[in-house]
mmCIF file of C-alpha atoms in Angstrom:
data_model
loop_
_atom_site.group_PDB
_atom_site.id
_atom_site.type_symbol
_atom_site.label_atom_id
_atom_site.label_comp_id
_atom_site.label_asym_id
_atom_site.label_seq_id
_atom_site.Cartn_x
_atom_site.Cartn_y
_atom_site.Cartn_z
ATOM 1 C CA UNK G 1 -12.287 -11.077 0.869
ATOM 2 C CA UNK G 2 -12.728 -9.816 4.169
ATOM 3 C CA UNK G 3 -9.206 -9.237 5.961
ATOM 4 C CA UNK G 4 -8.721 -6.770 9.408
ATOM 5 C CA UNK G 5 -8.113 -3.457 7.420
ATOM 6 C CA UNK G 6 -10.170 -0.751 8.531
ATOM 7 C CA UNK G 7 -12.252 -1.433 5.126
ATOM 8 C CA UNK G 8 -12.906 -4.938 5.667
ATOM 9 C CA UNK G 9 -16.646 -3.945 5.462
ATOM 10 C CA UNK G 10 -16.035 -3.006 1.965
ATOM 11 C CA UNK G 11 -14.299 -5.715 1.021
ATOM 12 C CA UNK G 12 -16.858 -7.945 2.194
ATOM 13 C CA UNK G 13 -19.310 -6.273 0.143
ATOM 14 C CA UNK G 14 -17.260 -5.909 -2.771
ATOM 15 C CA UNK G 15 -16.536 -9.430 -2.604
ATOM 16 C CA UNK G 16 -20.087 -10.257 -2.220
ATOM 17 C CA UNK G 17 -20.655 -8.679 -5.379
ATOM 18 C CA UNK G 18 -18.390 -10.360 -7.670
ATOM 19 C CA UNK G 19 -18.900 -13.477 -6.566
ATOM 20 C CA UNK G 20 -22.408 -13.233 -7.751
ATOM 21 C CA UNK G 21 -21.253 -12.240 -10.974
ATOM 22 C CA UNK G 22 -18.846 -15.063 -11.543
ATOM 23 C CA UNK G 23 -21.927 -17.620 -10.237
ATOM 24 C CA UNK G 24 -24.377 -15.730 -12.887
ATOM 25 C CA UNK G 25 -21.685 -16.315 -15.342
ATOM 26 C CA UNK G 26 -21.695 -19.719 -14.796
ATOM 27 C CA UNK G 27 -18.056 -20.292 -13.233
ATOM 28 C CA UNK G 28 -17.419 -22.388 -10.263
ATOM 29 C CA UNK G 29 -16.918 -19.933 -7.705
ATOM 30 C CA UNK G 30 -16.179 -19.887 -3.473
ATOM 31 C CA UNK G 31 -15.781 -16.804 -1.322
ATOM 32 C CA UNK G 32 -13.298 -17.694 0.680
ATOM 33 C CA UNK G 33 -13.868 -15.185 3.667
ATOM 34 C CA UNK G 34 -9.866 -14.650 5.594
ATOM 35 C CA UNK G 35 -8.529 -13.361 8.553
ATOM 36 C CA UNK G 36 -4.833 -13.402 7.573
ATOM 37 C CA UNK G 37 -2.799 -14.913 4.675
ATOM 38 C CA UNK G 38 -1.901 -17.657 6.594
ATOM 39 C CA UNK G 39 -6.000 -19.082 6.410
ATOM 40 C CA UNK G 40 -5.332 -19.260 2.533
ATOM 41 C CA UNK G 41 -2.936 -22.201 2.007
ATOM 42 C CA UNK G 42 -4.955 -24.652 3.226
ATOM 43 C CA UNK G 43 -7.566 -23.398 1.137
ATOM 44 C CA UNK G 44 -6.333 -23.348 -1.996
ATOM 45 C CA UNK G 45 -5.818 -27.244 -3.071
ATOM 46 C CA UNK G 46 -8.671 -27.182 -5.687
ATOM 47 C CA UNK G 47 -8.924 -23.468 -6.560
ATOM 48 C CA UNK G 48 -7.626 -22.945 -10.069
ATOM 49 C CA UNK G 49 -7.477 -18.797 -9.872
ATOM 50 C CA UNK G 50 -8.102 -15.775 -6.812
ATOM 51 C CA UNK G 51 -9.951 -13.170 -7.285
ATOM 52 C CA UNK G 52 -8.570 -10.815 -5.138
ATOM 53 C CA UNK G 53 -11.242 -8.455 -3.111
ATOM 54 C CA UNK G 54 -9.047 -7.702 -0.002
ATOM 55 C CA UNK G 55 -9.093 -3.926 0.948
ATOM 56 C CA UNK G 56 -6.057 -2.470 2.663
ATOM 57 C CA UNK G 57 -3.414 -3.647 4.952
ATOM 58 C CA UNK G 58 -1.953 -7.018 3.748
ATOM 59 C CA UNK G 59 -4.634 -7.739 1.661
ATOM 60 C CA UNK G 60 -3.332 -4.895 -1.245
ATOM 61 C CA UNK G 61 -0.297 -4.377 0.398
ATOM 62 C CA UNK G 62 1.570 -7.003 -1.729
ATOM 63 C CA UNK G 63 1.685 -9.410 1.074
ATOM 64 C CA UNK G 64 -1.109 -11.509 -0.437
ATOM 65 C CA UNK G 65 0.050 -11.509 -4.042
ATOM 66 C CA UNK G 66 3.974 -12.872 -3.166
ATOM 67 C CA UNK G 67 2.449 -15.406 -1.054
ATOM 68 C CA UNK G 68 -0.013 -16.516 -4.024
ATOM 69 C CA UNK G 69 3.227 -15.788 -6.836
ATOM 70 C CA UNK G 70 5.117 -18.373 -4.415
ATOM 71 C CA UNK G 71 2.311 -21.111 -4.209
ATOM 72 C CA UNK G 72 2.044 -20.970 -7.749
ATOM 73 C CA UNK G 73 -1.732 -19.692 -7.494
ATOM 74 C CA UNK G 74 -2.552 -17.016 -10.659
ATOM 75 C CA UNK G 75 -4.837 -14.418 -9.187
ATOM 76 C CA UNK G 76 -6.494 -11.185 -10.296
ATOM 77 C CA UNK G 77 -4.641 -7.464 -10.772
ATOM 78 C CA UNK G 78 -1.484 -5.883 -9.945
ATOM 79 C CA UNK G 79 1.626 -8.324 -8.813
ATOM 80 C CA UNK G 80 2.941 -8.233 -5.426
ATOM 81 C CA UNK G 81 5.703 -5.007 -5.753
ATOM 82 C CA UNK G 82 2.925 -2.676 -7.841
ATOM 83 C CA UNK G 83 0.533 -3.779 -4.987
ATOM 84 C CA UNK G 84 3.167 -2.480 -2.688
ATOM 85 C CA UNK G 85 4.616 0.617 -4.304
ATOM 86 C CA UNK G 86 0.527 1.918 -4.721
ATOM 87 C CA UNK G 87 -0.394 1.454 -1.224
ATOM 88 C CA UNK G 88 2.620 3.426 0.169
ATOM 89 C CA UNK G 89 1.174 6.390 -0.859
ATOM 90 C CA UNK G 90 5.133 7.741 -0.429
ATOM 91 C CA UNK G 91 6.290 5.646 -2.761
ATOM 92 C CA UNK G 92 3.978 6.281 -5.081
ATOM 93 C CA UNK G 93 4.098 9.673 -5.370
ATOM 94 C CA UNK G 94 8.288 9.105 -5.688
ATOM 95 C CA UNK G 95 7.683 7.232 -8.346
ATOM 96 C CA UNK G 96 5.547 9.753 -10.161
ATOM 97 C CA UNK G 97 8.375 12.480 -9.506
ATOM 98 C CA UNK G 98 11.131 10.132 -11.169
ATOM 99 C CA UNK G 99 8.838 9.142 -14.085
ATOM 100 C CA UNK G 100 8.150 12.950 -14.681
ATOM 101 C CA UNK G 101 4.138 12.840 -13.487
ATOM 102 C CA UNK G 102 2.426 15.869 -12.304
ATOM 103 C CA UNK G 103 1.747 15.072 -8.865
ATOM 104 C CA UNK G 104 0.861 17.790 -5.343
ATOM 105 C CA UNK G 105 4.331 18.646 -3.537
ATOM 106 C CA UNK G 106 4.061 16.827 -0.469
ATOM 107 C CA UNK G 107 6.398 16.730 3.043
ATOM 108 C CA UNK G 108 7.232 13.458 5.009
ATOM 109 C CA UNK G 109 7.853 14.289 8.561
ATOM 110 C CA UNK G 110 10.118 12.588 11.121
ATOM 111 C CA UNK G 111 7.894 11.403 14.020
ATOM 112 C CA UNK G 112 10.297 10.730 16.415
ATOM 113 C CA UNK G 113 11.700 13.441 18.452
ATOM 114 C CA UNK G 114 10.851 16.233 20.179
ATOM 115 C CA UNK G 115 10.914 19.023 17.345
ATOM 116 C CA UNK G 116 9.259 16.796 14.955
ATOM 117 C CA UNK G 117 5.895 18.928 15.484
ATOM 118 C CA UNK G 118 7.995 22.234 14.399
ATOM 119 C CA UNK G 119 9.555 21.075 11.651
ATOM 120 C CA UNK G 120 5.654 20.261 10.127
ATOM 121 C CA UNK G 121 4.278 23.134 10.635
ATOM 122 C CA UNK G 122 7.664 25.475 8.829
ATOM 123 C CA UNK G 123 7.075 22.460 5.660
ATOM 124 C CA UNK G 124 3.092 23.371 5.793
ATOM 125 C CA UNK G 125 3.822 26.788 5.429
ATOM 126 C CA UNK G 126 6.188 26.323 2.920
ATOM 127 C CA UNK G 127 3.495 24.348 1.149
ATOM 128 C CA UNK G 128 1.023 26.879 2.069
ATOM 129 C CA UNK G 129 -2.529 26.739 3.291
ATOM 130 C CA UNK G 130 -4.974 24.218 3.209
ATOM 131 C CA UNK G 131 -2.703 21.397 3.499
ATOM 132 C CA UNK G 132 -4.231 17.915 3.410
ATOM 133 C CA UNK G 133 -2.691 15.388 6.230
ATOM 134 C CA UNK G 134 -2.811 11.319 5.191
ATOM 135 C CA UNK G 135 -1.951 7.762 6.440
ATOM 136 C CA UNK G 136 0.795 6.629 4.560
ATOM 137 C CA UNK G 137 -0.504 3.128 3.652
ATOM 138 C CA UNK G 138 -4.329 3.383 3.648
ATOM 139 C CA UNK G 139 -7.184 3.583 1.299
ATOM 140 C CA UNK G 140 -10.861 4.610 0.837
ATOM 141 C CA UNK G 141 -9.690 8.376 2.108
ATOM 142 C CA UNK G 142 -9.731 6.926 5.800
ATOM 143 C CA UNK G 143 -7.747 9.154 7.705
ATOM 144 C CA UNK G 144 -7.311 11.950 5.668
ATOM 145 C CA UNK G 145 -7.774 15.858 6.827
ATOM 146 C CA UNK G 146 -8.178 19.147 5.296
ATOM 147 C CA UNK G 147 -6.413 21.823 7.212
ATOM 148 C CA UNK G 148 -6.870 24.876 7.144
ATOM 149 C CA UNK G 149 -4.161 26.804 9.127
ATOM 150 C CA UNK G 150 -1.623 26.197 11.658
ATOM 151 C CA UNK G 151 -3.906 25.990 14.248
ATOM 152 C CA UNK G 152 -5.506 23.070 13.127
ATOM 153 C CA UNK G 153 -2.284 21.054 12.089
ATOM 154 C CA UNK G 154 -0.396 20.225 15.049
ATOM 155 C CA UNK G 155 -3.651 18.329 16.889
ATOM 156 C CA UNK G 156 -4.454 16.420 12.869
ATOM 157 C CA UNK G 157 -0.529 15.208 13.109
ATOM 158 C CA UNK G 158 -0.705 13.869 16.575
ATOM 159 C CA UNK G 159 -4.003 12.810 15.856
ATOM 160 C CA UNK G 160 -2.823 10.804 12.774
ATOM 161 C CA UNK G 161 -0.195 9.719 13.655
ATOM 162 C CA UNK G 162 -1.704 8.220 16.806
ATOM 163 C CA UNK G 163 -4.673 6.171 14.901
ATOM 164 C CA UNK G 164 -2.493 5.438 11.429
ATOM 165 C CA UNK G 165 1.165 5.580 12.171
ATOM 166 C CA UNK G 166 3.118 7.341 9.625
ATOM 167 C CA UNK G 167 1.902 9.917 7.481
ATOM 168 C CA UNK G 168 2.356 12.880 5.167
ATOM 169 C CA UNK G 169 1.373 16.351 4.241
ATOM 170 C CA UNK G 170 0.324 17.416 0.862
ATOM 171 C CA UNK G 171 0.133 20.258 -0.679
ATOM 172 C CA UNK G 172 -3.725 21.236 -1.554
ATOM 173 C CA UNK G 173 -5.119 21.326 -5.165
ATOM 174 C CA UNK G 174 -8.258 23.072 -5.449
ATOM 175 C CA UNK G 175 -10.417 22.498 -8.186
ATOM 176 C CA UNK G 176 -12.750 19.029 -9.269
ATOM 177 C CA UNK G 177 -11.923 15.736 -7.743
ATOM 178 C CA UNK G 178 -11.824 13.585 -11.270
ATOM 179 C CA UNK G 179 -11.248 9.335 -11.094
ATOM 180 C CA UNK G 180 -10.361 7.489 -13.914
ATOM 181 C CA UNK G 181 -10.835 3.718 -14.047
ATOM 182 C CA UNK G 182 -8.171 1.864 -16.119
ATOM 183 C CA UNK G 183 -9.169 -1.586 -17.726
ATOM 184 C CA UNK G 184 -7.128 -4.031 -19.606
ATOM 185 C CA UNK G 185 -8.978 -5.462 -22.907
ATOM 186 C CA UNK G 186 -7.430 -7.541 -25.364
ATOM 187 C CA UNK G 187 -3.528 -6.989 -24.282
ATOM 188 C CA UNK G 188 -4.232 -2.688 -24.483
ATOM 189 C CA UNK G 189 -4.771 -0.669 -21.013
ATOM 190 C CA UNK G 190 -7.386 1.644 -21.805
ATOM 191 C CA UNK G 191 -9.258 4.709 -19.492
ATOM 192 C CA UNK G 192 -12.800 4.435 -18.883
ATOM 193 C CA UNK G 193 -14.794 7.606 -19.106
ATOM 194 C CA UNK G 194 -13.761 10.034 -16.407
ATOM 195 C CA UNK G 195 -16.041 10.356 -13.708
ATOM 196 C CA UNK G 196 -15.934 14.190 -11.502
ATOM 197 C CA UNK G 197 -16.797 13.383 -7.591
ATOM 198 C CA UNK G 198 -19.160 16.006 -6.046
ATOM 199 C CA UNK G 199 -19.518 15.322 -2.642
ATOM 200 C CA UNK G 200 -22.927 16.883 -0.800
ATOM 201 C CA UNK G 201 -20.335 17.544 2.299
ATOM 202 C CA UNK G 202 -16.892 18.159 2.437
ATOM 203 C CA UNK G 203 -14.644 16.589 0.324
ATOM 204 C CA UNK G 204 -14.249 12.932 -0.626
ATOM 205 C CA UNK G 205 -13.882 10.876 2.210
ATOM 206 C CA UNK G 206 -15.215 7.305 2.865
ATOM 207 C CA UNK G 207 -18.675 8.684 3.822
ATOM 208 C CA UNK G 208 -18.566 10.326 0.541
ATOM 209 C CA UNK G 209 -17.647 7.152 -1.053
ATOM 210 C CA UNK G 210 -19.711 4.968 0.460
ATOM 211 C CA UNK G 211 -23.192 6.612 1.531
ATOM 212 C CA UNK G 212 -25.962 6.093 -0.912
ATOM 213 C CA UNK G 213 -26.774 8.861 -2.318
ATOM 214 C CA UNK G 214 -23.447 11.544 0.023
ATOM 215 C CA UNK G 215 -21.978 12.301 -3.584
ATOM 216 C CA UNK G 216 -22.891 13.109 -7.160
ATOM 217 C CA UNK G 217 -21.498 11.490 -9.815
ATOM 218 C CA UNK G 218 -20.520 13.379 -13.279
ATOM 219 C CA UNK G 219 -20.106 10.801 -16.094
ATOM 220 C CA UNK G 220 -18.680 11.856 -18.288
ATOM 221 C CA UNK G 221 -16.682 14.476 -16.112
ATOM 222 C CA UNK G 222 -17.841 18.002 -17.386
ATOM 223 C CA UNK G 223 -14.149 18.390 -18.634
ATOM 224 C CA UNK G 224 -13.146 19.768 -22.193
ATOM 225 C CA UNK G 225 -11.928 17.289 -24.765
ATOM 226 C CA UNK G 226 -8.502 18.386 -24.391
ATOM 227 C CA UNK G 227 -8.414 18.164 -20.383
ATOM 228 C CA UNK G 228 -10.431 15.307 -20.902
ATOM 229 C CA UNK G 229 -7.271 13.692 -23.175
ATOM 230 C CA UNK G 230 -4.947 15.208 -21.066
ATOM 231 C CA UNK G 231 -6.538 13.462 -17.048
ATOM 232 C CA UNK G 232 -6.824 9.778 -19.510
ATOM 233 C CA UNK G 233 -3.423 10.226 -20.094
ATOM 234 C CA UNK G 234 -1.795 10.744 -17.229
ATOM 235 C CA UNK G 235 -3.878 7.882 -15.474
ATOM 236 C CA UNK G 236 -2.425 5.407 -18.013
ATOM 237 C CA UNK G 237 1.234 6.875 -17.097
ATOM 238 C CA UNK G 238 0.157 6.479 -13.647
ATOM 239 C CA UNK G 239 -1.293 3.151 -14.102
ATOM 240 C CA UNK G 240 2.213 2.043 -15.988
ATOM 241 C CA UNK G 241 4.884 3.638 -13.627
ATOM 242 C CA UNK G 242 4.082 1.451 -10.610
ATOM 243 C CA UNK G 243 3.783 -1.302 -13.287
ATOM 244 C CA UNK G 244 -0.064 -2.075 -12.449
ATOM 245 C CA UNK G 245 -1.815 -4.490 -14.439
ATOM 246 C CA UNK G 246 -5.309 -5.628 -15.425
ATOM 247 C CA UNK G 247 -7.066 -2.499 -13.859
ATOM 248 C CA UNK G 248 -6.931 0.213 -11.087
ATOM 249 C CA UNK G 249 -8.194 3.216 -10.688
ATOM 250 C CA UNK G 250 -6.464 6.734 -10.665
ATOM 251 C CA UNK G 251 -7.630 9.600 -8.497
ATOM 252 C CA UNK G 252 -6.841 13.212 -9.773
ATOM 253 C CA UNK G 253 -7.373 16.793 -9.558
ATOM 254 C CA UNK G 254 -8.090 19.506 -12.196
ATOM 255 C CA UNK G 255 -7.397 23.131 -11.342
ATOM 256 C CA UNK G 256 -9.597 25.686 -13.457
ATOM 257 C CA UNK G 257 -6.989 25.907 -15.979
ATOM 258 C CA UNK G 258 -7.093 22.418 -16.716
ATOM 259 C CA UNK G 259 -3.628 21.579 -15.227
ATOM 260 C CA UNK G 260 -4.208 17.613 -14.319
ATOM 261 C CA UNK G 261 -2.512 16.447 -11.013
ATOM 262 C CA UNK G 262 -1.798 12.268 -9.699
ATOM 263 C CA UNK G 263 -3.156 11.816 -6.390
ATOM 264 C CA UNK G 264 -3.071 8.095 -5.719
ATOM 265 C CA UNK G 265 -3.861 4.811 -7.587
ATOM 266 C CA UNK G 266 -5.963 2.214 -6.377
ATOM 267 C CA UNK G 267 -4.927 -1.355 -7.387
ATOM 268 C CA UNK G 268 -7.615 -3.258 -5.907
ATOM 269 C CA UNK G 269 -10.484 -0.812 -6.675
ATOM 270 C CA UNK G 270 -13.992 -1.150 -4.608
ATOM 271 C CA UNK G 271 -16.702 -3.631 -6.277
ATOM 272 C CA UNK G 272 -19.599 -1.838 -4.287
ATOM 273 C CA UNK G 273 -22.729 -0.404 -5.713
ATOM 274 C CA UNK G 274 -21.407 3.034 -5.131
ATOM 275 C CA UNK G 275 -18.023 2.260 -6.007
ATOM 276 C CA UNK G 276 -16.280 4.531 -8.881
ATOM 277 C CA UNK G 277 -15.075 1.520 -11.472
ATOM 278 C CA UNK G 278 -18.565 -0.151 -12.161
ATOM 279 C CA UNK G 279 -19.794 2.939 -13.102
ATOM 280 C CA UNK G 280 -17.362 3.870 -15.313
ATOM 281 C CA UNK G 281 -17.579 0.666 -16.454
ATOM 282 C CA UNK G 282 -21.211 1.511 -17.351
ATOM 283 C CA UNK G 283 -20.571 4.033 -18.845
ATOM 284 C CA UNK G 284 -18.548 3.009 -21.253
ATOM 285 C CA UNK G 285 -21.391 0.095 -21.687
ATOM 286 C CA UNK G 286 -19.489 -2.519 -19.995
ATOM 287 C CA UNK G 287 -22.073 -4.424 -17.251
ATOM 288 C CA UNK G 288 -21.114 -5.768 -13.749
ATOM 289 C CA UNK G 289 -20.911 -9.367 -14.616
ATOM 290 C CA UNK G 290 -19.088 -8.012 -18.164
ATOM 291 C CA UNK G 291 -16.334 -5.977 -15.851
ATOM 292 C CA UNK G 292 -15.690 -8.755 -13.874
ATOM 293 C CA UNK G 293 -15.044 -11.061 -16.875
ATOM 294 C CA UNK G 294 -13.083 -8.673 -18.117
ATOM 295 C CA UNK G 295 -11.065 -8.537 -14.967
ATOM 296 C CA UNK G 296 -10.709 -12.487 -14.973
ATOM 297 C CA UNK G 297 -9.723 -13.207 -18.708
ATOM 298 C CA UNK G 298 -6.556 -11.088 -18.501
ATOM 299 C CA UNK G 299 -5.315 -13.445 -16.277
ATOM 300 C CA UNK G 300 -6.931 -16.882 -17.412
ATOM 301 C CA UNK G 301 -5.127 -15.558 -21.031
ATOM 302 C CA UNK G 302 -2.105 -14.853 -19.505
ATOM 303 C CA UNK G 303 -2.263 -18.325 -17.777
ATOM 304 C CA UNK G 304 -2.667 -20.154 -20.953
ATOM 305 C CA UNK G 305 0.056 -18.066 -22.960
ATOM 306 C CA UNK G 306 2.635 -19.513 -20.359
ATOM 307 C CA UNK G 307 1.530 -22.887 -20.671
ATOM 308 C CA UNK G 308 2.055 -22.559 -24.666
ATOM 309 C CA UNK G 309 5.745 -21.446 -23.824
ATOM 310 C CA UNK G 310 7.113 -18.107 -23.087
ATOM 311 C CA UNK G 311 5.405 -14.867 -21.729
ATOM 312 C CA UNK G 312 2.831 -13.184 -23.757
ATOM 313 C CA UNK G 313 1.682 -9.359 -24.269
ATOM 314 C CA UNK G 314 -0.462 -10.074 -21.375
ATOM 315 C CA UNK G 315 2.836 -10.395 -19.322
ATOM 316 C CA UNK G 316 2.446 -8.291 -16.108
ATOM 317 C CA UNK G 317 4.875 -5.409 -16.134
ATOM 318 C CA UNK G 318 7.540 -4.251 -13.656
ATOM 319 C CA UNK G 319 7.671 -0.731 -12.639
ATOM 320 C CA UNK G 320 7.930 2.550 -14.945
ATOM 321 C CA UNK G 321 6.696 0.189 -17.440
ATOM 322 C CA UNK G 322 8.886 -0.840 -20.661
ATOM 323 C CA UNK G 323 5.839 -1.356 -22.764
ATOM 324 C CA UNK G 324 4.695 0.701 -25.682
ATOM 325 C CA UNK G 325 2.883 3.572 -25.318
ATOM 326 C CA UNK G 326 -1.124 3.669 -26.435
ATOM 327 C CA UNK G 327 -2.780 6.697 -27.086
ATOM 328 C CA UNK G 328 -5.753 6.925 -24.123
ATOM 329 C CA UNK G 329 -8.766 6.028 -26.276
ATOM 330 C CA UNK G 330 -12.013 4.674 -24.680
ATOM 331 C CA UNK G 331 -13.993 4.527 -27.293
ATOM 332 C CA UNK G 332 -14.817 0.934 -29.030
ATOM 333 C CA UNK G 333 -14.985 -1.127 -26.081
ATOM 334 C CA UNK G 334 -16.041 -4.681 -26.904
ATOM 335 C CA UNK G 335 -19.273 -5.673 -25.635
ATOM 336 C CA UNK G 336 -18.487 -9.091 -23.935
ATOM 337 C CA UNK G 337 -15.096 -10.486 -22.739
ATOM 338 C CA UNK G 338 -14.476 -14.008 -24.395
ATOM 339 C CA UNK G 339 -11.964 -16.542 -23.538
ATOM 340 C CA UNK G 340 -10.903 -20.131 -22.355
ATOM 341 C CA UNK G 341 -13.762 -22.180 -20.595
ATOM 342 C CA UNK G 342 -14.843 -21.190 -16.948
ATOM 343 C CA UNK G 343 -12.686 -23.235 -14.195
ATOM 344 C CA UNK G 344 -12.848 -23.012 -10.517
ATOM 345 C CA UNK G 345 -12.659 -19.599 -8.923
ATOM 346 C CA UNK G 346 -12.525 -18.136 -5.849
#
């Protein structure tokens, strides 16, 4: 936990959190607090698993996970290229286009050159107004604007570009701001309940997400069944076309008409007490410490299945996923992970 990221605060938290929940659990855990990847290998000598808390930057950028796949050292969620394809929010959204996934047109500007400025503006109109301007490779909705005409764009690009480096432009999608978390139990991916995001201000930025008390939270989103189906879906073909594994969480937006769209996925979702997964995950029944069992055993399973010989359902998956397809059920969740006795953790 911890890292330089703009939400290292978060992390720290989040990482608070679980480690609690492993210690109540009864598991033999350290927080290893970092700086850079480089202050891991000396720690790792006598950890038998990482549970991965980093938010951000190198920490869910994939940088973390090859380093750990190349010591040897099994760790928590999505493998080093999913890690990397979800952050770069370009990437991602490329890969939703080639796997056929609803997702906001978007524009990638050139930022180099004089006429660079121009050319954003004639793709924002194209796109038409409000356009939303983001940091490429960030999370927790730092960074990202609402604009509502030209006037405003020109100043948010410069602006954005000055404080995060490269960015994008997206076309707007009015209508509820839906998450849905996506746990793996017993070898299936499955959607927790939906929860709709109503901000008291605005939209939802990282105030919103981490205020007490700056958003409501609808759980179960006040969707019909067949939008409902439809959002639980698509988050599972999200979840599977960057090849994520163990859990994420999927933001989306649903127009009045019920048309679903892919925003982003979150590999490395936030453990905080405001944080959209443990609520979900409480809402479908499933505690703290439960979740965070849950997000261990995949791995400890997998673990052992290699040591028997050969890879096992709980294989991770590569990208645009080749497994089989599962309808998006969340109903019988079991009550309380089980699996292989409780090791060192960190």
């Amino acid at each position: 936990m911890g890292g330089l990221s703009a939400e290292r605060g978060v992390s720290l938290r989040s990482g608070r959190n679980v480690y609690q929940a492993l210690k109540a659990r009864g598991y033999n855990a350290r927080k290893l607090e970092i700086s850079s990847p480089d202050e891991l290998i000396p720690k790792l000598a006598e950890v038998d698993l990482i549970f991965i808390c980093l938010h951000g930057g190198w920490g869910e950028d994939g940088t973390v996970q090859a380093l750990l796949d190349v010591l040897g050292k099994p760790y928590t969620g999505s493998e080093a290229l999913a890690s990397r394809l979800a952050l770069d929010k370009l990437l991602a959204k490329e890969t939703f286009v080639k796997a056929g996934l609803p997702t906001p047109p978007y524009f990638h500007p050139e930022l180099e050159g004089e006429g660079w400025p121009a050319m954003a503006l004639k793709e924002a109109e194209r796109l038409g107004y409000p356009v939303v301007v983001k940091p490429r490779r960030e999370g927790s909705s730092l960074g990202v604007r609402i604009v509502q005409g030209q006037g405003e764009l020109e100043g948010a690009l410069r602006e954005t570009k000055e404080e995060f480096g490269d960015l994008y432009i997206e076309g707007f999608i009015p209508g509820k701001e839906v998450t849905s978390g996506i746990l793996r139990v017993e070898g299936e991916d499955r959607p927790l309940p939906l929860i709709e995001l109503r901000p008291k201000e605005g939209f939802y930025n990282y105030r919103a997400k981490y205020i007490p008390g700056a958003t409501e939270f609808i759980i179960p989103a006040e969707l019909g069944p067949e939008t409902t189906q439809r959002a639980q879906e698509l988050a599972l073909a999200a979840h599977r076309a960057l090849g994520c594994f163990g859990f994420s969480r999927v933001d989306l937006r649903v127009t009045e008409a019920g048309e679903v769209y892919i925003l982003e996925v979150n590999t490395i979702p936030g453990m905080t007490a405001t944080s959209d997964l443990p609520k979900a995950a409480a809402a479908a029944g499933i505690s703290f410490e439960d979740l965070v069992e849950y997000m261990l055993k995949t791995v400890i399973k997998e673990k052992d299945k290699e040591k028997g010989g050969g890879r096992c359902p709980e294989s991770r998956p590569g990208p645009s996923g080749s497994r089989p397809r599962r309808s998006a059920s969340s109903s019988h969740w079991p009550m309380r992970p089980s699996g292989p006795e409780r090791g060192s953790t960190t």
